[in-house]
Tab-separated table of C-alpha atoms in Angstrom:
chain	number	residue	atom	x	y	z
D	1	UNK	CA	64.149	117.092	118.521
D	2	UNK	CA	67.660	117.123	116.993
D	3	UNK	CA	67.804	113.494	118.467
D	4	UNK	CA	65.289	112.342	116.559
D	5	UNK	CA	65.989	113.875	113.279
D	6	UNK	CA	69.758	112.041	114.320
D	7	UNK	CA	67.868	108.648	114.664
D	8	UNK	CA	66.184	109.016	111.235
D	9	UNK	CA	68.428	109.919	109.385
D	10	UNK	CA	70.239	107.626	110.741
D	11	UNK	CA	67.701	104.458	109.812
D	12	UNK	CA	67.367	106.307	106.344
D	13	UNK	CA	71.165	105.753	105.549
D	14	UNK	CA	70.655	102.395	107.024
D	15	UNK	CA	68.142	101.433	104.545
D	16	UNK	CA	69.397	103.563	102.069
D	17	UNK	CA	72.937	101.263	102.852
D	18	UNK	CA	71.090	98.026	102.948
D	19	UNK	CA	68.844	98.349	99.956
D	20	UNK	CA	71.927	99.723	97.817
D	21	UNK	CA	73.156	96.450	96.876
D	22	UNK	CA	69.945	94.733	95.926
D	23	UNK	CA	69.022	97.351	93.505
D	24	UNK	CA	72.241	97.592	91.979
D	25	UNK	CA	72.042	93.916	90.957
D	26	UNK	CA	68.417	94.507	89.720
D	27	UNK	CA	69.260	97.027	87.473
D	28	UNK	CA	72.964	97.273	87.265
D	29	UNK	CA	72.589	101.402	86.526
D	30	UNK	CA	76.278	101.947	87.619
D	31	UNK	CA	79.191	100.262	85.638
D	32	UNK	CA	80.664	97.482	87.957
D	33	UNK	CA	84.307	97.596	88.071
D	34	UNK	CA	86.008	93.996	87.222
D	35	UNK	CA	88.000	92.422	89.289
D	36	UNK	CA	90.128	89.286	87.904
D	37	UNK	CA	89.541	86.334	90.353
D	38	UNK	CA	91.029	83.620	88.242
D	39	UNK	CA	88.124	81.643	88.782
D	40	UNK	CA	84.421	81.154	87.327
D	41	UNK	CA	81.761	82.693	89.168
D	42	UNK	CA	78.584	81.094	90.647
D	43	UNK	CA	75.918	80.544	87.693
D	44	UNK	CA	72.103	81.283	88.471
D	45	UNK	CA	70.665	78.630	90.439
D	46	UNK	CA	68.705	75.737	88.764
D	47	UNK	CA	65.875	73.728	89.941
D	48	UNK	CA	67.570	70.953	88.042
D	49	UNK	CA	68.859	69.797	91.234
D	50	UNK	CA	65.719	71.102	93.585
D	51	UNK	CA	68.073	69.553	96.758
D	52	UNK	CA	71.260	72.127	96.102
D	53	UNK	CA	68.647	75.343	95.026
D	54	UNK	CA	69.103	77.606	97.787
D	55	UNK	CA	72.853	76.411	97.943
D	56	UNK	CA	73.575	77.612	94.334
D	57	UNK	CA	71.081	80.887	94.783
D	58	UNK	CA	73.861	81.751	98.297
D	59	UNK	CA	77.010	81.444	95.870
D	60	UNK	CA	75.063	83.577	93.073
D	61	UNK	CA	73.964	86.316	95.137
D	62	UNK	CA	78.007	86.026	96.931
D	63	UNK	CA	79.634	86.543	93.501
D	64	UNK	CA	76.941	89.254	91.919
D	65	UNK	CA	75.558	91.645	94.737
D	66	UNK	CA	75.517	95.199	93.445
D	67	UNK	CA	78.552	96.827	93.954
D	68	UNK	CA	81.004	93.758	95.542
D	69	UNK	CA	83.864	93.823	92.996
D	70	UNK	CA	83.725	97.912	95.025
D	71	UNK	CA	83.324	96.793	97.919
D	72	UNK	CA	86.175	93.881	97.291
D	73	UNK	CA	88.540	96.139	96.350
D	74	UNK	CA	87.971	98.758	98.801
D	75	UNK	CA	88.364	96.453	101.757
D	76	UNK	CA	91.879	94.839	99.377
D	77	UNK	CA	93.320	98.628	99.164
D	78	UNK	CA	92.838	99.258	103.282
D	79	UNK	CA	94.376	96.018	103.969
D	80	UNK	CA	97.385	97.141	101.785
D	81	UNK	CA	97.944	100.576	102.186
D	82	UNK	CA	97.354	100.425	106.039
D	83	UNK	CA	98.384	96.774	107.299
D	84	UNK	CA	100.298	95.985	104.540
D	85	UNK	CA	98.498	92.901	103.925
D	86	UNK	CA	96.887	90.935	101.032
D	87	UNK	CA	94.811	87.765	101.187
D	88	UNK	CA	96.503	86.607	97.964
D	89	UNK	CA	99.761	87.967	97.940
D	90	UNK	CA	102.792	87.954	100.579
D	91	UNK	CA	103.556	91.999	100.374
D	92	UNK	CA	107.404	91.808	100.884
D	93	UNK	CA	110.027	94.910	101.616
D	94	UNK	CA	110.662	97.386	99.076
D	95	UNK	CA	107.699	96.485	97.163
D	96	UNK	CA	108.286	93.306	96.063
D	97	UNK	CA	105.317	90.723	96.351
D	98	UNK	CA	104.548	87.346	95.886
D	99	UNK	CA	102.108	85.124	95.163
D	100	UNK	CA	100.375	83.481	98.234
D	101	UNK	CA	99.311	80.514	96.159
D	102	UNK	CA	103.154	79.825	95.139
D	103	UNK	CA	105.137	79.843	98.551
D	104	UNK	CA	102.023	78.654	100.421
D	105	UNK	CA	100.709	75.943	97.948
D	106	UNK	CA	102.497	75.039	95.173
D	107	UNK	CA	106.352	74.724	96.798
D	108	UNK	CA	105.389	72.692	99.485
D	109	UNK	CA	103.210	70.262	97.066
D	110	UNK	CA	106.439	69.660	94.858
D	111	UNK	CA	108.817	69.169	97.886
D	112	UNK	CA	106.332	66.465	98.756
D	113	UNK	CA	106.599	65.302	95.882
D	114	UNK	CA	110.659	65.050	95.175
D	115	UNK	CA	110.902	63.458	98.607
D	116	UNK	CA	108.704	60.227	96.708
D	117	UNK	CA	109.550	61.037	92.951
D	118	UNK	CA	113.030	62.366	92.610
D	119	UNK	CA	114.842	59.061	91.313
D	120	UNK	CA	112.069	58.570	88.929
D	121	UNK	CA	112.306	62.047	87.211
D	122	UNK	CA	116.099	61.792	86.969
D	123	UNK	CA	115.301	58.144	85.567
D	124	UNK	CA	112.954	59.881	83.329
D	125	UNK	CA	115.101	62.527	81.869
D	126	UNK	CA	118.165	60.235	82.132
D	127	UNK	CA	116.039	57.442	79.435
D	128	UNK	CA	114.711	59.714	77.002
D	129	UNK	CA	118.012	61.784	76.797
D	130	UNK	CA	119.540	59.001	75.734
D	131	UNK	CA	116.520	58.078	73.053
D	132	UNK	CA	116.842	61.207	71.318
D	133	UNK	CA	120.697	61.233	71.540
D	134	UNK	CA	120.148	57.554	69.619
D	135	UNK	CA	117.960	59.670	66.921
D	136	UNK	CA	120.543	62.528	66.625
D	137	UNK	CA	118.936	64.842	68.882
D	138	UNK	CA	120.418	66.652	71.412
D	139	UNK	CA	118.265	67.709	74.324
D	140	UNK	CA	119.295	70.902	76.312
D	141	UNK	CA	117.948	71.712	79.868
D	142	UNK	CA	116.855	74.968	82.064
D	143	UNK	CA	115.076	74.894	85.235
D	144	UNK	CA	114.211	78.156	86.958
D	145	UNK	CA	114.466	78.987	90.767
D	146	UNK	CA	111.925	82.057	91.332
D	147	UNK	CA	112.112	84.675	93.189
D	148	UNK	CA	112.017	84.679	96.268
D	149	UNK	CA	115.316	81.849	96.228
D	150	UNK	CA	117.180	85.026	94.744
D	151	UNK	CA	115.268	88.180	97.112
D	152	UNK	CA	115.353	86.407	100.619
D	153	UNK	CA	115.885	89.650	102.138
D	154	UNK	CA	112.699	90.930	100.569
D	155	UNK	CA	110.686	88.000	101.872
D	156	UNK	CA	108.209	89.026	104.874
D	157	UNK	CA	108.981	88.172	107.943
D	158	UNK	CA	106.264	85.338	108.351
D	159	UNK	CA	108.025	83.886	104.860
D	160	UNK	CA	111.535	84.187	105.435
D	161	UNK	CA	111.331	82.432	109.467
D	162	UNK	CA	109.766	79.291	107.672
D	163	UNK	CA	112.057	76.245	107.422
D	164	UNK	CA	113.495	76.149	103.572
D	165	UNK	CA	112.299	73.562	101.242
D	166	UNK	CA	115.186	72.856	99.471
D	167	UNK	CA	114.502	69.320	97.948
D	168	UNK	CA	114.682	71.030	94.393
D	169	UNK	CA	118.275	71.588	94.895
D	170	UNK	CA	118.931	68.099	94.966
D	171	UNK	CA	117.210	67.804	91.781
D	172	UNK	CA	118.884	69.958	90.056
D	173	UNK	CA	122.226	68.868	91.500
D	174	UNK	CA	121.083	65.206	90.059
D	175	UNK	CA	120.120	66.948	86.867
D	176	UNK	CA	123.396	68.479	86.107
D	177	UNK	CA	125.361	65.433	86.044
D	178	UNK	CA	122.453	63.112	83.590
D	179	UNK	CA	124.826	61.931	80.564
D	180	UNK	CA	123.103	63.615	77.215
D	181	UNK	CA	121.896	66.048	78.975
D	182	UNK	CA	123.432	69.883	78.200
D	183	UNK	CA	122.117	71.516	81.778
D	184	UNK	CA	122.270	75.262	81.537
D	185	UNK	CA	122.693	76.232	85.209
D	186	UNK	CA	120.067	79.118	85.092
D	187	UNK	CA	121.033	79.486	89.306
D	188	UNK	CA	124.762	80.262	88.727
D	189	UNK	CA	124.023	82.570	85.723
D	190	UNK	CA	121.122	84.730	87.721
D	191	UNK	CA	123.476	84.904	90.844
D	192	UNK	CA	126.658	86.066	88.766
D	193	UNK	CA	123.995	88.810	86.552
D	194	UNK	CA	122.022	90.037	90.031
D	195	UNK	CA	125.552	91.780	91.169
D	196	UNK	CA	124.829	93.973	88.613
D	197	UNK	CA	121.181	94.595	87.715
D	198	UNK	CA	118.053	93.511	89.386
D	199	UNK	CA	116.748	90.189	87.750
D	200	UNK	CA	113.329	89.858	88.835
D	201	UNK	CA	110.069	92.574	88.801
D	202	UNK	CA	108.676	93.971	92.134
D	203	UNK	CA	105.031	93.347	91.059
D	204	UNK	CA	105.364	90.291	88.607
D	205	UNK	CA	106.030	86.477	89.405
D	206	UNK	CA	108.873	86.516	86.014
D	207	UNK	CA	112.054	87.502	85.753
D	208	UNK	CA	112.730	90.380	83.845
D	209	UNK	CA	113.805	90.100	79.685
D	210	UNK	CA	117.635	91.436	80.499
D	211	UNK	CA	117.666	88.611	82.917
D	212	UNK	CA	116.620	85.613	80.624
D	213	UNK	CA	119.377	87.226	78.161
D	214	UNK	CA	122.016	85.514	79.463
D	215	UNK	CA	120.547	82.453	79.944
D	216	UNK	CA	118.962	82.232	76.392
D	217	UNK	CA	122.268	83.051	74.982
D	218	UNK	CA	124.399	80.190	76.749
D	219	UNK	CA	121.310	78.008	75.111
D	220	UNK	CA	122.745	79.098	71.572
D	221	UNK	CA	126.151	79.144	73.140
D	222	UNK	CA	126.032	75.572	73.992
D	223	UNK	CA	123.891	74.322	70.776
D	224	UNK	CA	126.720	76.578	68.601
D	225	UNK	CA	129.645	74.375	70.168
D	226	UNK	CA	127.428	71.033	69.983
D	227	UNK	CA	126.968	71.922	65.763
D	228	UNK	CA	130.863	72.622	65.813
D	229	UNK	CA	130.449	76.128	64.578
D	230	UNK	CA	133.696	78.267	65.522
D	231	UNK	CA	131.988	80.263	67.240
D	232	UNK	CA	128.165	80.986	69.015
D	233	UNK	CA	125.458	82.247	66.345
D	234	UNK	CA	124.229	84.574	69.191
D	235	UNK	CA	125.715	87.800	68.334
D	236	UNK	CA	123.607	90.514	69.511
D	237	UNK	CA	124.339	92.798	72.294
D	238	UNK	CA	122.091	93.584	75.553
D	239	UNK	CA	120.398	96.505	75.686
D	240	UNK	CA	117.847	97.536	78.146
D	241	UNK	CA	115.831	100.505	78.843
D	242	UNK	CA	113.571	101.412	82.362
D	243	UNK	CA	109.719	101.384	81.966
D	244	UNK	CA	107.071	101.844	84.948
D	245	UNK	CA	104.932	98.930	84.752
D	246	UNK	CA	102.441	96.902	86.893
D	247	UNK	CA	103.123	93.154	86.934
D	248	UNK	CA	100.516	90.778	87.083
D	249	UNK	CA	100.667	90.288	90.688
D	250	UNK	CA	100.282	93.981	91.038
D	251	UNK	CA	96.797	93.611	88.706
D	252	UNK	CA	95.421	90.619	90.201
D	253	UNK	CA	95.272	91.869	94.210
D	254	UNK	CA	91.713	93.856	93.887
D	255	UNK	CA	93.218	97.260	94.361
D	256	UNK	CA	91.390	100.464	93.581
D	257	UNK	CA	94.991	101.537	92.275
D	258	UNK	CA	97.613	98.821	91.183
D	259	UNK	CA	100.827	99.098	92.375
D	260	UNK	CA	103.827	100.309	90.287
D	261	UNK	CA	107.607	100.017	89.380
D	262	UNK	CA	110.020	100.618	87.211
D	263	UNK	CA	111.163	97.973	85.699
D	264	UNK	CA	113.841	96.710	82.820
D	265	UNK	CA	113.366	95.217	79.350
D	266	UNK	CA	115.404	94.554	76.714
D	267	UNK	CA	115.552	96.916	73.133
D	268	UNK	CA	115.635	94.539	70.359
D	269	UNK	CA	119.484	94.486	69.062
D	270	UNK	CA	119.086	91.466	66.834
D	271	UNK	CA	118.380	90.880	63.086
D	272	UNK	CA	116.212	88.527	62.032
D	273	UNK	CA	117.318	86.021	59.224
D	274	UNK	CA	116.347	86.549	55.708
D	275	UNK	CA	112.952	85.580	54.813
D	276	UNK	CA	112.280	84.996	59.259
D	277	UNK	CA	108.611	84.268	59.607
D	278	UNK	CA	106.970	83.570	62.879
D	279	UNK	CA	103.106	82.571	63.472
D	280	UNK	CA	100.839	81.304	65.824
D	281	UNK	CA	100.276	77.229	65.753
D	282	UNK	CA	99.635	75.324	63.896
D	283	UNK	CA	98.371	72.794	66.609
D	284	UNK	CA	100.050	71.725	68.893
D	285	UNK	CA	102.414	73.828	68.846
D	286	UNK	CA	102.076	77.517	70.372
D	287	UNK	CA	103.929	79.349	67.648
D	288	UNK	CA	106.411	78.454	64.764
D	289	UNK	CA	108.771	80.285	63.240
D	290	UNK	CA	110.440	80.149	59.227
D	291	UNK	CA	113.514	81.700	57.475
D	292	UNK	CA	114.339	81.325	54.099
D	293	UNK	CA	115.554	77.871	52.503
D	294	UNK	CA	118.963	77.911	52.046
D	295	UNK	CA	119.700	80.421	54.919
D	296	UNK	CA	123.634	80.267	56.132
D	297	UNK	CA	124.949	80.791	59.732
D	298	UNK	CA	121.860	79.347	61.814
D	299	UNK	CA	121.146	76.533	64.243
D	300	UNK	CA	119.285	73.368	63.483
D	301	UNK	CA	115.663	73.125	63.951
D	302	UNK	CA	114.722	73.543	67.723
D	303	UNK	CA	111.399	71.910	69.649
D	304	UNK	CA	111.022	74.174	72.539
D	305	UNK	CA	109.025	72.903	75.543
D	306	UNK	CA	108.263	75.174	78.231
D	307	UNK	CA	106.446	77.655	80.160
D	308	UNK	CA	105.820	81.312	80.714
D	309	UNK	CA	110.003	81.956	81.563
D	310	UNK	CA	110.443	80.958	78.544
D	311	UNK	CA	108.331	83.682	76.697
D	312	UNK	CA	111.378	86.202	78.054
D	313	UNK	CA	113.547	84.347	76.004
D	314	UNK	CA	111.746	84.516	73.036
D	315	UNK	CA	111.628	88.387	73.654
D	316	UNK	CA	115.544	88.401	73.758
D	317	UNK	CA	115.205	87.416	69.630
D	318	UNK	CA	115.914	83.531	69.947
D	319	UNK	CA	114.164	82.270	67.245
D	320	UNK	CA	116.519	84.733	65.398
D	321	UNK	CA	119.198	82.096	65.660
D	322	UNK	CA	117.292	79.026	64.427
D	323	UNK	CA	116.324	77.376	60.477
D	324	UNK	CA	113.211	76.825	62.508
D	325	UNK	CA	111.547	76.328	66.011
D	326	UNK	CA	108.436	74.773	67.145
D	327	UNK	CA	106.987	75.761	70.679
D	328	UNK	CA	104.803	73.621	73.122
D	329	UNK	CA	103.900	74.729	76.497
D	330	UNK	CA	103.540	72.786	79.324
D	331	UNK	CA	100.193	72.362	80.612
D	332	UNK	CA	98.401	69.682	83.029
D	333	UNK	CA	97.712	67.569	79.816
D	334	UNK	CA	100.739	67.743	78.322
D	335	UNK	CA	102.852	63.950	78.354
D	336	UNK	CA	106.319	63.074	76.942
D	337	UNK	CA	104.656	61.064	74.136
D	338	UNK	CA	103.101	63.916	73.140
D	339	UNK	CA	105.915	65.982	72.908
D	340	UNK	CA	107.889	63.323	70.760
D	341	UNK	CA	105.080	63.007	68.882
D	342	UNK	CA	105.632	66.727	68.200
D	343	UNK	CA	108.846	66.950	67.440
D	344	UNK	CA	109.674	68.005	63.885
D	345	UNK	CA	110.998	65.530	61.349
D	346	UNK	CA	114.165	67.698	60.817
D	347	UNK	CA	114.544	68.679	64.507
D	348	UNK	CA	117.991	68.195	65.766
D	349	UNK	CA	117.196	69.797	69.253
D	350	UNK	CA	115.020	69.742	71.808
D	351	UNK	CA	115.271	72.282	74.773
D	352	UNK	CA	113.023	72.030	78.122
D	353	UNK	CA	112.352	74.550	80.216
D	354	UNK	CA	110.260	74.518	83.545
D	355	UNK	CA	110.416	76.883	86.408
D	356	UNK	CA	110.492	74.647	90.060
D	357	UNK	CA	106.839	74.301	90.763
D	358	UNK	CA	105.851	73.149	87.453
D	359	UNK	CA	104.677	70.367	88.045
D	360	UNK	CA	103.301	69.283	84.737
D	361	UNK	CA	107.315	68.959	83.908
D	362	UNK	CA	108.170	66.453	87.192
D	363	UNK	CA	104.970	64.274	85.842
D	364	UNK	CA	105.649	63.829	82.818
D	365	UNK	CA	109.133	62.816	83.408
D	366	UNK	CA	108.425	60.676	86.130
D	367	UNK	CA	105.624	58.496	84.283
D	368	UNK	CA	107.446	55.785	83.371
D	369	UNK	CA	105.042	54.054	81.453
D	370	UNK	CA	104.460	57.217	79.176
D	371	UNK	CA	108.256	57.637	79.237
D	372	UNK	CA	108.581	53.719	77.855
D	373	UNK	CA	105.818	55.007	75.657
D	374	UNK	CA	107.668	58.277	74.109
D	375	UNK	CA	111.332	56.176	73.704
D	376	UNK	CA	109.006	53.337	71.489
D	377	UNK	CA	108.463	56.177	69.454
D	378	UNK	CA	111.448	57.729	68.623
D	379	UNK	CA	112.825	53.895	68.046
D	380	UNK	CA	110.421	54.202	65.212
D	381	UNK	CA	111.892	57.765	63.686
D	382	UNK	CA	114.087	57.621	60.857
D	383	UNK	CA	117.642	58.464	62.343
D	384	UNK	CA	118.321	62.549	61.132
């Protein structure tokens, strides 16, 4: 008797288990969680192509059974609490992680790359350098290591026994010594501040703001000497308090509970300039920022070109230190002609940024026709 109440209730649960799902995605009466998967999911399936119909009806019911973003995360928190394992992230020691897609993907794509392209992107920068210099524009330099070049001891073991790729060294070693070219050595400077503080977040891709500090004020160091001003218009003071916080590598592994740190970032020191204005756009640029005509003590106009690194530089008050700056960001569409297109009539500077695997920043560089392109067109700008 009591094995055959056992049997049926254990088909009920079964059913109960199995039907769960469907019903769920029929009427959706508990909130789905969300789960960011950096992608677009499957759309309803279409008889517009009658051949691929019960193709696109599998990938619809995949991404929208009842309760899978749950059941995704569930199965994402065992395999990290327990085992210590992600299927998007490398979990490291100490709680540092990092992103599958970069060390597994992206780094070995651009060594690939250098090993064909290097000569041409030094080419590259080494041309147009010398076409803005013509035009009275000098053109300043950062490229960004991440993490894990800084935090090998954090690496996981299946990480850290990998051979190195190391062909971006030799790029930067090239990059250093391109004539017009003021290289800030972003390597030497993390290196020298890491004896001291930590420079990059546990559960975030970025370095943290105290770390770009440094680097954004040899920028304004450099640029300061450059103008001949006795001495660098960067005169504010690091400060930095400690904040828990959950990077975004923390929030995109589908955890019931995102991991946590605490973390540094800066407390504004700086004063802006009188009359400093800053919005967003107009297009193309990102943002652009304004201080009052006639303002004393400040840099030329600046184009910055760069990427999400540079955002922590920004946060450490540069534009503070500027008559005006311009931002672009690079992006898979974004060419050299279209950044000297860009470039403001009364812009004096230009300063790149690019962290190793963006590879936006190598192409563009190393197109030599667009390259040919962007140095016909600042032969046609009126001198400064």
């Amino acid at each position: 008797m009591r094995s055959t109440a056992t049997r049926r209730i254990f088909i009920a649960a079964f059913l109960i288990l199995t039907l769960l799902p469907g019903l769920q995605m029929a009427t959706r009466l508990v909130p789905e969680l969300e789960i960011d998967e950096q992608r677009t999911l499957a759309a309803p399936p279409s008889m517009a192509h009658p051949d691929r119909y019960l193709q696109q009806t599998n990938s619809w019911f995949s991404d929208h059974f009842g309760f899978r973003a749950l059941l995704i995360r569930l199965k994402a928190t065992i395999d990290y609490r327990l085992f210590r394992v992600s299927d998007k992230v490398h979990v490291g020691r100490d709680g540092y992680l990092f992103y599958r897609s970069t060390l597994d993907v992206e780094k070995p794509i651009v060594d690939t790359y250098l090993q064909a392209h290097e000569a041409t992107v030094v080419e590259g920068v080494r041309r147009y350098a010398e076409a803005l210099q013509q035009k009275g524009i000098g053109m300043v330099m950062v490229v960004n290591l991440l993490g894990d070049r800084f935090l090998p001891d954090k690496l996981p073991t299946s990480v850290a026994e990998r051979p190195p790729l190391r062909r971006i060294d030799s790029l930067l070693d090239k990059l250093k010594q391109v004539p017009n070219v003021t290289f800030i050595d972003s390597t030497a400077i993390l290196q020298e501040t890491e004896r001291s503080r930590p420079i990059f977040h546990r559960t975030d891709f970025h370095w943290n703001d105290p770390a770009a500090y440094p680097v954004a004020k040899s920028v304004v160091d450099a640029m300061s000497r450059a103008e001949g001003l006795p001495g660098s218009t960067w005169t504010h003071p690091l400060l930095y308090e400690t904040h828990s916080y959950s990077g975004g590598i923390a929030r995109f592994m589908p955890l019931l509970r995102s991991p946590s740190e605490k973390s540094i970032f800066v407390t504004p020191t700086w004063q802006w300039p009188s009359g400093f204005a800053s919005v967003s756009g107009p297009s193309p640029y990102t943002d652009v920022s304004h201080v009052a005509p006639g303002t004393q003590g400040l840099l030329h106009p600046v184009l910055f070109v760069g990427d999400s690194f540079m955002d922590a530089w920004m946060r450490n008050g540069m534009a503070a230190y500027f008559e005006s700056s311009y931002r672009l960001r690079w992006g898979e569409g974004l060419r050299l002609s279209a950044i000297t297109a860009a470039i403001p009539p009364d812009a004096r500077w230009v300063a790149v940024q690019f962290i190793e695997v963006q590879q936006a920043a190598l192409h563009a560089f190393a197109d030599e026709a667009d390259v040919a392109r962007s140095i016909k067109l600042l032969q046609a700008r009126t001198a400064w």
